[in-house]
Amino acid sequence: MPHQYPAFTPEQKKELSDIAQRIVAKGKGILAADESTGSMGKRMASIGVENTEENRRFYRQILFQATETVKENVGGIIFFHETLYQKTDDGTSFVKFIKDKGIVAGIKVDLGVVPLPGTNGETTTQGLDGLNERCAQYKKDGADFAKWRCVLKITDTTPSALAIMENANVLARYAIICQHNGIVPIVEPEILPDGTHDLKRCQYVTEKVLAAMYKALSDHHIYLEGSLLKPNMVTAGHACTQKYTAQEIAMATVTALRRTVPPAVPGVTFLSGGQSEEEASINLNAINACPLHKPWALTFSYGRALQASALKAWSGKKENSKAAAAEFIKRAQTNGLAAQGKYVASEKAGSAAGESLFVENHAY
C-alpha cells in the first residue's frame, strides 16, 4: 500500500485551502499577467510600442492600480518573474500593492514547452529542475500560488497516450513541490483550440486528459483542497465548420468536469484560449448557468480576454492610462458577473471585445 511521506500537517492543509478559497471566492477570478518577455513583445508590437522593461512595468501598473475598483472581482494575479520584483511609480512593490487590496499574488514557474521526442510534434513542459528552491524563494517574496502550463493538441493522431501521461506526471510533480512550499498549485493541462475537430471530440479528449492528470495528482499525494484547475473550455476546433451555442459549450464543459474533477477541488479557473473578450464572458456565464450540479467554483483565469481592449486603449501613451484602466475594469466586472451566471450580454462591449484573440499554436 502506498504511503504519503511526509504527510501535510493540519496547519499546512489549512493554509493551502484558505489561499485557494480566497482566490475563487464568489464572483472572483484571476488576472493572468504572467506573459513572458517574448509574449509581451508580441502584444506591444500589435500597438506599435517598444518592448522595454519600463513599458511592461508601466502597462501592468495600469492594470494593478485599476484593481482597486474591481477587488471584488479579482481574487488573484499571476505574475511573471520580472513583474514580481517590480514596483509602482511611488516605489511600492507590486506584490505589496495588490496584497494590500486583499488580492493573492501568484507566479508562473514553468520554463516553457519543449518537444517530446517520439511523438508527432507533441510537447512537454520544462522547469522541474531547481523548482523546489525557486518555490521556497517565491514564497518568501510574497507569492502564495503558482501556475504551470502543459499543452496538448487534437489531431488525427494526437494527443498520444505518451503525451497525456508525461504531461500529467509533470503537472503532478510541480504541484507537490509547490504544496510542500506552502504554495497553491494551479494545474493547467491546456488542450489547444487549433484544428477542425468538433465539440464531441474536444469533450472526449478533455475527459481523458483530466482523468489521467487527477490519477497522477493522486499518485503524487496532492492535497486537492489546496489546488486549483485551469482547463480549456470544451469548444470545437478553431477551423471547425460547425458552430455551437454557448449553452452547448457549457453543457459539454460541465459534463467533462463532472466526470473527471473531484469535488474536493475548490475551483476551476478557465483559460480563455483565444476566444474574444465577449465570447469568453458569454461562455463562462453559460457554464455557470448550466443546469447540472457543479460542486466547484467555476470562474476565470484570463490574460488576453481581460486585457485586449485595455492594451488597445493604452497604445503606449501615458495620457491613455485612464481609458485603458476603464476597459480592464469593464472586463473584470463582466467576468465577475459571468462567474455567478449573472451576466447579460450587451452591445456596449470594449474597444476590442468582439475581436478573435486566437493565435495558432499559442505559446506564452
Short mmCIF file of C-alpha atoms in Angstrom, two decimals:
data_model
loop_
_atom_site.label_atom_id
_atom_site.label_comp_id
_atom_site.label_asym_id
_atom_site.label_seq_id
_atom_site.Cartn_x
_atom_site.Cartn_y
_atom_site.Cartn_z
CA MET A 1 0.00 0.00 0.00
CA PRO A 2 1.47 3.43 -0.90
CA HIS A 3 2.18 5.87 1.89
CA GLN A 4 2.27 9.65 1.80
CA TYR A 5 5.52 10.91 3.27
CA PRO A 6 5.91 13.43 4.69
CA ALA A 7 2.19 14.00 5.22
CA PHE A 8 0.90 17.57 5.38
CA THR A 9 0.15 18.91 8.86
CA PRO A 10 -3.33 20.27 9.61
CA GLU A 11 -1.75 23.76 9.60
CA GLN A 12 -0.26 23.26 6.14
CA LYS A 13 -3.57 21.99 4.81
CA LYS A 14 -5.47 24.92 6.28
CA GLU A 15 -3.04 27.45 4.79
CA LEU A 16 -3.30 25.89 1.32
CA SER A 17 -7.09 25.53 1.30
CA ASP A 18 -7.57 29.08 2.68
CA ILE A 19 -5.43 30.54 -0.13
CA ALA A 20 -7.27 28.55 -2.81
CA GLN A 21 -10.67 29.59 -1.48
CA ARG A 22 -9.72 33.26 -1.30
CA ILE A 23 -8.72 33.23 -4.98
CA VAL A 24 -12.03 31.71 -6.14
CA ALA A 25 -14.40 33.39 -3.67
CA LYS A 26 -17.83 34.24 -5.08
CA GLY A 27 -17.59 36.50 -8.13
CA LYS A 28 -13.78 36.46 -8.13
CA GLY A 29 -11.32 35.12 -10.69
CA ILE A 30 -7.71 35.54 -11.75
CA LEU A 31 -5.92 38.14 -13.87
CA ALA A 32 -3.18 36.29 -15.77
CA ALA A 33 -0.44 38.91 -16.13
CA ASP A 34 2.33 36.31 -16.49
CA GLU A 35 3.14 36.75 -20.16
CA SER A 36 6.83 36.14 -20.81
CA THR A 37 9.02 38.93 -22.15
CA GLY A 38 8.68 37.42 -25.64
CA SER A 39 4.88 37.25 -25.45
CA MET A 40 4.74 40.82 -24.18
CA GLY A 41 6.85 41.75 -27.19
CA LYS A 42 4.13 40.45 -29.50
CA ARG A 43 1.43 42.32 -27.56
CA MET A 44 3.44 45.54 -27.58
CA ALA A 45 4.21 45.18 -31.30
CA SER A 46 0.47 44.94 -32.01
CA ILE A 47 0.05 48.51 -30.70
CA GLY A 48 3.37 49.81 -32.04
CA VAL A 49 5.10 50.09 -28.66
CA GLU A 50 8.71 49.15 -27.88
CA ASN A 51 9.07 46.08 -25.64
CA THR A 52 11.15 47.63 -22.84
CA GLU A 53 11.10 46.70 -19.15
CA GLU A 54 9.71 50.14 -18.30
CA ASN A 55 6.87 49.84 -20.83
CA ARG A 56 5.97 46.42 -19.47
CA ARG A 57 6.07 47.75 -15.90
CA PHE A 58 4.00 50.82 -16.71
CA TYR A 59 1.34 48.85 -18.59
CA ARG A 60 0.96 46.30 -15.80
CA GLN A 61 0.86 49.10 -13.25
CA ILE A 62 -2.25 50.44 -15.03
CA LEU A 63 -3.95 47.05 -14.58
CA PHE A 64 -2.86 46.61 -10.96
CA GLN A 65 -3.93 50.12 -9.96
CA ALA A 66 -7.33 49.52 -11.56
CA THR A 67 -7.88 46.51 -9.28
CA GLU A 68 -8.83 48.97 -6.53
CA THR A 69 -12.16 49.31 -8.34
CA VAL A 70 -12.55 45.58 -9.06
CA LYS A 71 -11.02 43.91 -5.99
CA GLU A 72 -14.41 42.19 -5.58
CA ASN A 73 -13.81 40.52 -8.97
CA VAL A 74 -10.07 39.77 -8.91
CA GLY A 75 -9.05 37.18 -6.32
CA GLY A 76 -5.54 36.58 -7.62
CA ILE A 77 -2.99 37.91 -10.10
CA ILE A 78 -0.38 35.67 -11.76
CA PHE A 79 2.97 37.44 -12.15
CA PHE A 80 5.90 36.74 -14.44
CA HIS A 81 9.27 36.57 -12.63
CA GLU A 82 10.24 40.10 -13.73
CA THR A 83 6.93 41.58 -12.60
CA LEU A 84 7.10 40.01 -9.13
CA TYR A 85 10.08 42.25 -8.37
CA GLN A 86 8.84 45.47 -10.00
CA LYS A 87 7.42 48.48 -8.20
CA THR A 88 4.78 51.16 -8.71
CA ASP A 89 5.81 54.74 -9.54
CA ASP A 90 5.93 55.57 -5.82
CA GLY A 91 8.24 52.65 -5.01
CA THR A 92 5.73 50.17 -3.58
CA SER A 93 6.38 46.60 -4.70
CA PHE A 94 3.64 45.23 -6.98
CA VAL A 95 3.21 42.27 -4.61
CA LYS A 96 2.56 44.50 -1.57
CA PHE A 97 0.39 46.79 -3.68
CA ILE A 98 -2.07 44.04 -4.64
CA LYS A 99 -1.89 42.22 -1.29
CA ASP A 100 -2.99 45.42 0.45
CA LYS A 101 -6.19 45.17 -1.64
CA GLY A 102 -6.77 41.58 -0.49
CA ILE A 103 -5.63 40.07 -3.81
CA VAL A 104 -3.44 36.95 -3.74
CA ALA A 105 -0.11 37.09 -5.61
CA GLY A 106 0.85 34.19 -7.87
CA ILE A 107 3.83 33.29 -10.02
CA LYS A 108 4.34 31.38 -13.25
CA VAL A 109 7.02 28.78 -12.52
CA ASP A 110 7.26 26.66 -15.67
CA LEU A 111 10.04 27.39 -18.16
CA GLY A 112 8.09 26.80 -21.36
CA VAL A 113 7.17 23.92 -23.63
CA VAL A 114 9.76 21.68 -25.27
CA PRO A 115 9.40 18.92 -27.89
CA LEU A 116 8.56 15.42 -26.61
CA PRO A 117 10.75 13.07 -28.68
CA GLY A 118 8.99 10.02 -30.09
CA THR A 119 5.73 11.88 -30.74
CA ASN A 120 4.18 13.59 -33.73
CA GLY A 121 5.13 17.15 -32.78
CA GLU A 122 3.82 16.95 -29.21
CA THR A 123 5.37 18.71 -26.22
CA THR A 124 6.04 18.57 -22.51
CA THR A 125 6.88 21.46 -20.18
CA GLN A 126 10.28 22.11 -18.61
CA GLY A 127 11.18 23.73 -15.29
CA LEU A 128 11.23 20.98 -12.64
CA ASP A 129 14.99 21.32 -12.07
CA GLY A 130 15.54 23.71 -9.16
CA LEU A 131 11.78 24.21 -8.73
CA ASN A 132 11.86 23.42 -5.00
CA GLU A 133 14.41 26.18 -4.35
CA ARG A 134 12.58 28.65 -6.61
CA CYS A 135 9.27 27.96 -4.85
CA ALA A 136 10.86 28.49 -1.43
CA GLN A 137 12.21 31.85 -2.62
CA TYR A 138 8.94 32.90 -4.28
CA LYS A 139 7.02 32.09 -1.09
CA LYS A 140 9.42 34.31 0.89
CA ASP A 141 8.92 37.04 -1.71
CA GLY A 142 5.14 37.00 -1.31
CA ALA A 143 3.77 34.53 -3.87
CA ASP A 144 1.07 32.23 -2.44
CA PHE A 145 0.04 30.39 -5.60
CA ALA A 146 1.72 29.26 -8.80
CA LYS A 147 0.87 28.26 -12.34
CA TRP A 148 2.33 25.64 -14.68
CA ARG A 149 1.05 25.20 -18.22
CA CYS A 150 1.17 22.00 -20.21
CA VAL A 151 -0.06 21.86 -23.79
CA LEU A 152 -1.81 19.10 -25.73
CA LYS A 153 -3.26 19.29 -29.21
CA ILE A 154 -6.01 17.48 -31.07
CA THR A 155 -5.23 15.97 -34.48
CA ASP A 156 -5.96 12.62 -36.09
CA THR A 157 -3.01 11.10 -34.19
CA THR A 158 -2.83 13.26 -31.06
CA PRO A 159 -2.89 13.57 -28.14
CA SER A 160 -0.95 10.33 -27.76
CA ALA A 161 -1.10 8.22 -24.61
CA LEU A 162 2.56 9.15 -24.06
CA ALA A 163 1.91 12.91 -24.18
CA ILE A 164 -1.12 12.62 -21.89
CA MET A 165 0.83 10.57 -19.33
CA GLU A 166 4.02 12.64 -19.47
CA ASN A 167 2.21 15.96 -19.06
CA ALA A 168 0.03 14.56 -16.26
CA ASN A 169 3.14 13.47 -14.36
CA VAL A 170 4.95 16.76 -14.92
CA LEU A 171 1.93 18.66 -13.56
CA ALA A 172 1.77 16.35 -10.53
CA ARG A 173 5.49 16.74 -9.77
CA TYR A 174 5.17 20.51 -9.99
CA ALA A 175 2.03 20.51 -7.81
CA ILE A 176 3.50 18.54 -4.92
CA ILE A 177 6.68 20.65 -4.92
CA CYS A 178 4.53 23.80 -4.67
CA GLN A 179 2.39 22.43 -1.85
CA HIS A 180 5.41 21.45 0.25
CA ASN A 181 6.49 25.10 -0.01
CA GLY A 182 3.10 26.47 1.08
CA ILE A 183 2.15 27.47 -2.48
CA VAL A 184 -1.21 26.56 -4.05
CA PRO A 185 -0.59 25.00 -7.48
CA ILE A 186 -2.80 25.81 -10.44
CA VAL A 187 -2.57 22.84 -12.79
CA GLU A 188 -3.12 23.82 -16.41
CA PRO A 189 -3.40 20.99 -18.96
CA GLU A 190 -4.42 23.13 -21.93
CA ILE A 191 -5.86 21.42 -24.98
CA LEU A 192 -5.24 23.90 -27.80
CA PRO A 193 -8.21 25.15 -29.85
CA ASP A 194 -6.26 24.64 -33.11
CA GLY A 195 -7.82 22.18 -35.55
CA THR A 196 -11.01 21.12 -37.29
CA HIS A 197 -12.33 18.80 -34.53
CA ASP A 198 -15.94 19.10 -33.36
CA LEU A 199 -17.29 19.66 -29.85
CA LYS A 200 -17.74 15.96 -29.13
CA ARG A 201 -14.10 15.18 -29.91
CA CYS A 202 -12.86 18.01 -27.68
CA GLN A 203 -15.07 16.77 -24.84
CA TYR A 204 -13.75 13.21 -25.20
CA VAL A 205 -10.10 14.35 -25.22
CA THR A 206 -10.67 16.77 -22.31
CA GLU A 207 -12.14 13.93 -20.23
CA LYS A 208 -9.19 11.63 -20.99
CA VAL A 209 -6.60 14.33 -20.21
CA LEU A 210 -8.24 15.40 -16.93
CA ALA A 211 -8.80 11.81 -15.78
CA ALA A 212 -5.12 10.98 -16.37
CA MET A 213 -4.00 14.15 -14.60
CA TYR A 214 -6.13 13.58 -11.49
CA LYS A 215 -4.84 9.99 -11.30
CA ALA A 216 -1.28 11.39 -11.37
CA LEU A 217 -2.17 14.00 -8.73
CA SER A 218 -3.50 11.19 -6.52
CA ASP A 219 -0.35 9.11 -7.08
CA HIS A 220 1.75 12.11 -6.01
CA HIS A 221 -0.37 12.71 -2.88
CA ILE A 222 -1.63 16.15 -3.86
CA TYR A 223 -3.89 17.82 -1.29
CA LEU A 224 -6.75 18.59 -3.68
CA GLU A 225 -8.44 21.11 -1.36
CA GLY A 226 -5.31 23.24 -1.71
CA SER A 227 -5.12 23.18 -5.51
CA LEU A 228 -6.91 24.77 -8.48
CA LEU A 229 -7.54 23.60 -12.04
CA LYS A 230 -7.06 25.82 -15.11
CA PRO A 231 -8.54 23.94 -18.06
CA ASN A 232 -9.71 24.86 -21.53
CA MET A 233 -13.44 25.17 -22.04
CA VAL A 234 -14.75 22.37 -24.23
CA THR A 235 -15.07 24.03 -27.63
CA ALA A 236 -14.82 22.90 -31.24
CA GLY A 237 -11.55 23.46 -33.08
CA HIS A 238 -10.99 26.92 -34.46
CA ALA A 239 -11.29 25.63 -38.04
CA CYS A 240 -14.40 23.50 -37.40
CA THR A 241 -17.16 24.49 -39.83
CA GLN A 242 -19.97 23.69 -37.39
CA LYS A 243 -20.70 26.45 -34.88
CA TYR A 244 -22.01 25.68 -31.39
CA THR A 245 -24.07 27.79 -28.97
CA ALA A 246 -22.76 28.94 -25.60
CA GLN A 247 -25.24 26.54 -23.99
CA GLU A 248 -23.84 23.58 -25.95
CA ILE A 249 -20.29 24.58 -24.99
CA ALA A 250 -21.37 24.90 -21.35
CA MET A 251 -23.08 21.50 -21.27
CA ALA A 252 -20.06 19.77 -22.83
CA THR A 253 -17.65 21.56 -20.47
CA VAL A 254 -19.56 20.91 -17.26
CA THR A 255 -20.21 17.29 -18.26
CA ALA A 256 -16.48 16.71 -18.86
CA LEU A 257 -15.61 18.29 -15.50
CA ARG A 258 -18.26 16.32 -13.60
CA ARG A 259 -16.81 13.08 -14.97
CA THR A 260 -13.21 13.84 -14.02
CA VAL A 261 -12.65 16.60 -11.44
CA PRO A 262 -13.06 15.58 -7.78
CA PRO A 263 -15.49 17.74 -5.76
CA ALA A 264 -12.64 18.36 -3.27
CA VAL A 265 -11.08 20.80 -5.76
CA PRO A 266 -12.23 24.30 -4.66
CA GLY A 267 -12.26 25.96 -8.06
CA VAL A 268 -11.92 25.70 -11.81
CA THR A 269 -10.41 28.84 -13.37
CA PHE A 270 -10.86 28.61 -17.12
CA LEU A 271 -8.30 29.85 -19.62
CA SER A 272 -9.77 31.91 -22.46
CA GLY A 273 -7.88 30.05 -25.20
CA GLY A 274 -8.02 32.70 -27.89
CA GLN A 275 -11.75 33.43 -27.55
CA SER A 276 -12.69 37.09 -27.95
CA GLU A 277 -13.23 39.00 -24.70
CA GLU A 278 -17.00 38.92 -25.12
CA GLU A 279 -17.10 35.25 -26.15
CA ALA A 280 -15.05 34.24 -23.08
CA SER A 281 -17.52 36.08 -20.83
CA ILE A 282 -20.64 34.69 -22.54
CA ASN A 283 -19.33 31.12 -22.38
CA LEU A 284 -18.28 31.47 -18.73
CA ASN A 285 -21.75 32.79 -17.92
CA ALA A 286 -23.39 29.87 -19.74
CA ILE A 287 -21.19 27.41 -17.81
CA ASN A 288 -22.37 28.91 -14.52
CA ALA A 289 -25.99 28.90 -15.70
CA CYS A 290 -25.74 25.23 -16.80
CA PRO A 291 -28.49 23.24 -15.03
CA LEU A 292 -26.18 20.39 -13.93
CA HIS A 293 -24.85 20.14 -10.34
CA LYS A 294 -21.48 21.92 -10.08
CA PRO A 295 -19.54 21.32 -6.84
CA TRP A 296 -16.68 23.72 -7.60
CA ALA A 297 -16.41 27.47 -8.19
CA LEU A 298 -16.34 27.99 -11.98
CA THR A 299 -14.51 31.19 -12.78
CA PHE A 300 -11.85 32.81 -14.98
CA SER A 301 -8.09 32.97 -15.25
CA TYR A 302 -7.88 35.22 -18.28
CA GLY A 303 -4.94 37.02 -19.87
CA ARG A 304 -5.88 38.20 -23.33
CA ALA A 305 -9.62 38.12 -22.56
CA LEU A 306 -9.15 40.65 -19.74
CA GLN A 307 -6.50 42.78 -21.42
CA ALA A 308 -7.10 43.09 -25.18
CA SER A 309 -9.30 46.21 -25.04
CA ALA A 310 -7.16 47.76 -22.29
CA LEU A 311 -3.95 47.25 -24.27
CA LYS A 312 -5.52 48.78 -27.37
CA ALA A 313 -6.88 51.75 -25.40
CA TRP A 314 -3.45 52.39 -23.82
CA SER A 315 -1.42 52.16 -27.05
CA GLY A 316 1.73 53.12 -25.16
CA LYS A 317 0.55 56.63 -24.27
CA LYS A 318 0.57 57.77 -20.62
CA GLU A 319 -2.40 60.04 -21.22
CA ASN A 320 -4.47 56.97 -22.16
CA SER A 321 -3.92 55.26 -18.80
CA LYS A 322 -7.42 56.12 -17.51
CA ALA A 323 -9.08 54.85 -20.68
CA ALA A 324 -7.06 51.61 -20.51
CA ALA A 325 -7.99 51.12 -16.84
CA ALA A 326 -11.66 51.68 -17.68
CA GLU A 327 -11.54 48.92 -20.32
CA PHE A 328 -9.90 46.49 -17.90
CA ILE A 329 -12.43 47.34 -15.17
CA LYS A 330 -15.28 46.69 -17.61
CA ARG A 331 -13.95 43.22 -18.46
CA ALA A 332 -13.22 42.32 -14.82
CA GLN A 333 -16.72 43.34 -13.74
CA THR A 334 -18.27 41.47 -16.67
CA ASN A 335 -16.42 38.28 -15.82
CA GLY A 336 -17.20 38.70 -12.13
CA LEU A 337 -20.88 38.57 -13.10
CA ALA A 338 -20.31 35.72 -15.55
CA ALA A 339 -18.64 33.70 -12.78
CA GLN A 340 -22.01 33.84 -10.99
CA GLY A 341 -24.17 33.24 -14.08
CA LYS A 342 -25.45 36.83 -13.87
CA TYR A 343 -24.01 38.42 -16.99
CA VAL A 344 -26.38 39.70 -19.65
CA ALA A 345 -24.54 40.32 -22.93
CA SER A 346 -24.76 43.89 -24.23
CA GLU A 347 -23.77 45.75 -27.36
CA LYS A 348 -21.57 48.11 -25.33
CA ALA A 349 -18.54 45.84 -25.16
CA GLY A 350 -14.95 47.09 -25.08
CA SER A 351 -12.96 48.50 -27.97
CA ALA A 352 -11.58 45.06 -28.89
CA ALA A 353 -14.16 42.89 -27.14
CA GLY A 354 -15.51 41.14 -30.23
CA GLU A 355 -12.15 40.51 -31.91
CA SER A 356 -10.87 36.94 -32.01
CA LEU A 357 -7.74 36.55 -29.89
CA PHE A 358 -6.84 33.19 -31.45
CA VAL A 359 -3.12 32.61 -32.03
CA GLU A 360 -2.14 29.41 -33.77
CA ASN A 361 -0.11 27.03 -31.58
CA HIS A 362 -0.17 29.65 -28.81
CA ALA A 363 2.87 29.84 -26.52
CA TYR A 364 3.32 32.16 -23.55
#
